[in-house]
C-alpha cells in the first residue's frame, strides 16, 4: 500500500463520517409535508443528498483498494446521478403548491 493509497483511505473515511453527520442532521430536521407526494420527494431528496457523501467516500476507497481502478471508472456516474436526482427533487418541491423548502 502506497502513501497515496493511505491518503485516499483517510479522505474516504472523512467523507464517510461527513455522510453519517449529514444523515443524523437530516433525520433531526422536521418537514411539514402538504401531501404524500411532497413527503416522498423530500425523502428522495434527502437520500440523494446523504448518498452523495457516501458515493464520494466509495470513490476514494475504490481508488485506493482496487488493483485496477480503471475498471471502476463507471462509478463516476453514481455521484452525477445523485446530484441530478437532488436537483430534480429540489425543483419539484419548490414548485409544489405549499412551496416547501427542501433545505430545511
Tab-separated table of C-alpha atoms in Angstrom:
chain	number	residue	atom	x	y	z
A	1	UNK	CA	0.000	0.000	0.000
A	2	UNK	CA	1.473	3.295	-1.077
A	3	UNK	CA	1.264	6.657	0.617
A	4	UNK	CA	-1.290	7.853	-1.917
A	5	UNK	CA	-3.490	4.849	-1.087
A	6	UNK	CA	-3.351	5.723	2.599
A	7	UNK	CA	-4.246	9.340	1.848
A	8	UNK	CA	-7.174	8.199	-0.318
A	9	UNK	CA	-8.414	5.939	2.503
A	10	UNK	CA	-8.167	8.791	5.006
A	11	UNK	CA	-10.175	11.007	2.651
A	12	UNK	CA	-12.704	8.186	2.183
A	13	UNK	CA	-13.073	7.806	5.952
A	14	UNK	CA	-13.541	11.562	6.391
A	15	UNK	CA	-16.193	11.645	3.658
A	16	UNK	CA	-17.983	8.662	5.221
A	17	UNK	CA	-18.023	10.445	8.579
A	18	UNK	CA	-19.445	13.526	6.896
A	19	UNK	CA	-22.100	11.253	5.390
A	20	UNK	CA	-23.046	9.958	8.828
A	21	UNK	CA	-23.150	13.531	10.146
A	22	UNK	CA	-25.361	14.579	7.244
A	23	UNK	CA	-27.691	11.639	7.846
A	24	UNK	CA	-28.053	12.472	11.551
A	25	UNK	CA	-28.633	16.146	10.751
A	26	UNK	CA	-31.344	15.392	8.181
A	27	UNK	CA	-33.034	12.833	10.450
A	28	UNK	CA	-33.350	15.503	13.143
A	29	UNK	CA	-34.919	18.088	10.845
A	30	UNK	CA	-38.680	18.403	10.584
A	31	UNK	CA	-40.511	18.665	7.293
A	32	UNK	CA	-44.151	19.689	7.191
A	33	UNK	CA	-45.328	17.983	4.035
A	34	UNK	CA	-48.579	19.135	2.486
A	35	UNK	CA	-49.146	15.801	0.726
A	36	UNK	CA	-47.785	12.294	0.383
A	37	UNK	CA	-46.116	13.351	-2.885
A	38	UNK	CA	-44.124	16.050	-1.083
A	39	UNK	CA	-43.112	13.608	1.620
A	40	UNK	CA	-41.815	11.119	-0.961
A	41	UNK	CA	-39.977	13.867	-2.862
A	42	UNK	CA	-38.393	15.074	0.367
A	43	UNK	CA	-37.297	11.539	1.295
A	44	UNK	CA	-35.718	11.036	-2.137
A	45	UNK	CA	-34.053	14.460	-1.904
A	46	UNK	CA	-32.516	13.700	1.491
A	47	UNK	CA	-31.448	10.227	0.393
A	48	UNK	CA	-29.673	11.635	-2.655
A	49	UNK	CA	-28.053	14.363	-0.575
A	50	UNK	CA	-26.702	11.949	2.028
A	51	UNK	CA	-25.853	9.392	-0.633
A	52	UNK	CA	-23.507	11.856	-2.313
A	53	UNK	CA	-21.195	11.794	0.709
A	54	UNK	CA	-21.109	8.006	0.717
A	55	UNK	CA	-20.638	7.853	-3.050
A	56	UNK	CA	-17.603	10.131	-2.849
A	57	UNK	CA	-16.256	8.054	0.051
A	58	UNK	CA	-16.691	4.881	-2.011
A	59	UNK	CA	-14.974	6.551	-4.952
A	60	UNK	CA	-11.864	7.308	-2.913
A	61	UNK	CA	-11.914	3.895	-1.213
A	62	UNK	CA	-12.223	2.181	-4.580
A	63	UNK	CA	-9.306	4.131	-5.989
A	64	UNK	CA	-7.180	3.118	-3.008
A	65	UNK	CA	-8.182	-0.529	-2.724
A	66	UNK	CA	-8.713	-1.752	-6.275
A	67	UNK	CA	-5.851	-3.266	-8.228
A	68	UNK	CA	-7.214	-1.871	-11.492
A	69	UNK	CA	-9.001	1.439	-10.755
A	70	UNK	CA	-9.738	1.959	-14.449
A	71	UNK	CA	-12.397	-0.767	-14.212
A	72	UNK	CA	-14.061	1.411	-11.557
A	73	UNK	CA	-14.449	4.352	-13.967
A	74	UNK	CA	-18.201	3.813	-14.372
A	75	UNK	CA	-18.729	4.688	-10.700
A	76	UNK	CA	-18.249	8.374	-11.506
A	77	UNK	CA	-21.800	8.267	-12.852
A	78	UNK	CA	-23.220	7.487	-9.404
A	79	UNK	CA	-22.488	10.925	-7.835
A	80	UNK	CA	-23.609	12.612	-11.056
A	81	UNK	CA	-26.913	10.713	-10.935
A	82	UNK	CA	-27.404	11.507	-7.240
A	83	UNK	CA	-26.746	15.195	-7.869
A	84	UNK	CA	-29.261	15.141	-10.712
A	85	UNK	CA	-31.871	13.471	-8.530
A	86	UNK	CA	-31.234	16.020	-5.801
A	87	UNK	CA	-31.658	18.882	-8.276
A	88	UNK	CA	-34.873	17.480	-9.733
A	89	UNK	CA	-36.454	16.815	-6.347
A	90	UNK	CA	-35.495	20.291	-5.120
A	91	UNK	CA	-37.119	21.815	-8.205
A	92	UNK	CA	-40.241	19.682	-7.758
A	93	UNK	CA	-40.507	20.606	-4.079
A	94	UNK	CA	-40.013	24.270	-4.884
A	95	UNK	CA	-42.835	24.158	-7.424
A	96	UNK	CA	-45.195	22.311	-5.072
A	97	UNK	CA	-48.401	24.113	-4.059
A	98	UNK	CA	-47.276	24.564	-0.463
A	99	UNK	CA	-43.884	25.940	-1.606
A	100	UNK	CA	-41.921	23.647	0.675
A	101	UNK	CA	-38.219	24.431	1.010
A	102	UNK	CA	-36.120	21.207	0.814
A	103	UNK	CA	-33.133	22.830	2.511
A	104	UNK	CA	-34.908	22.834	5.832
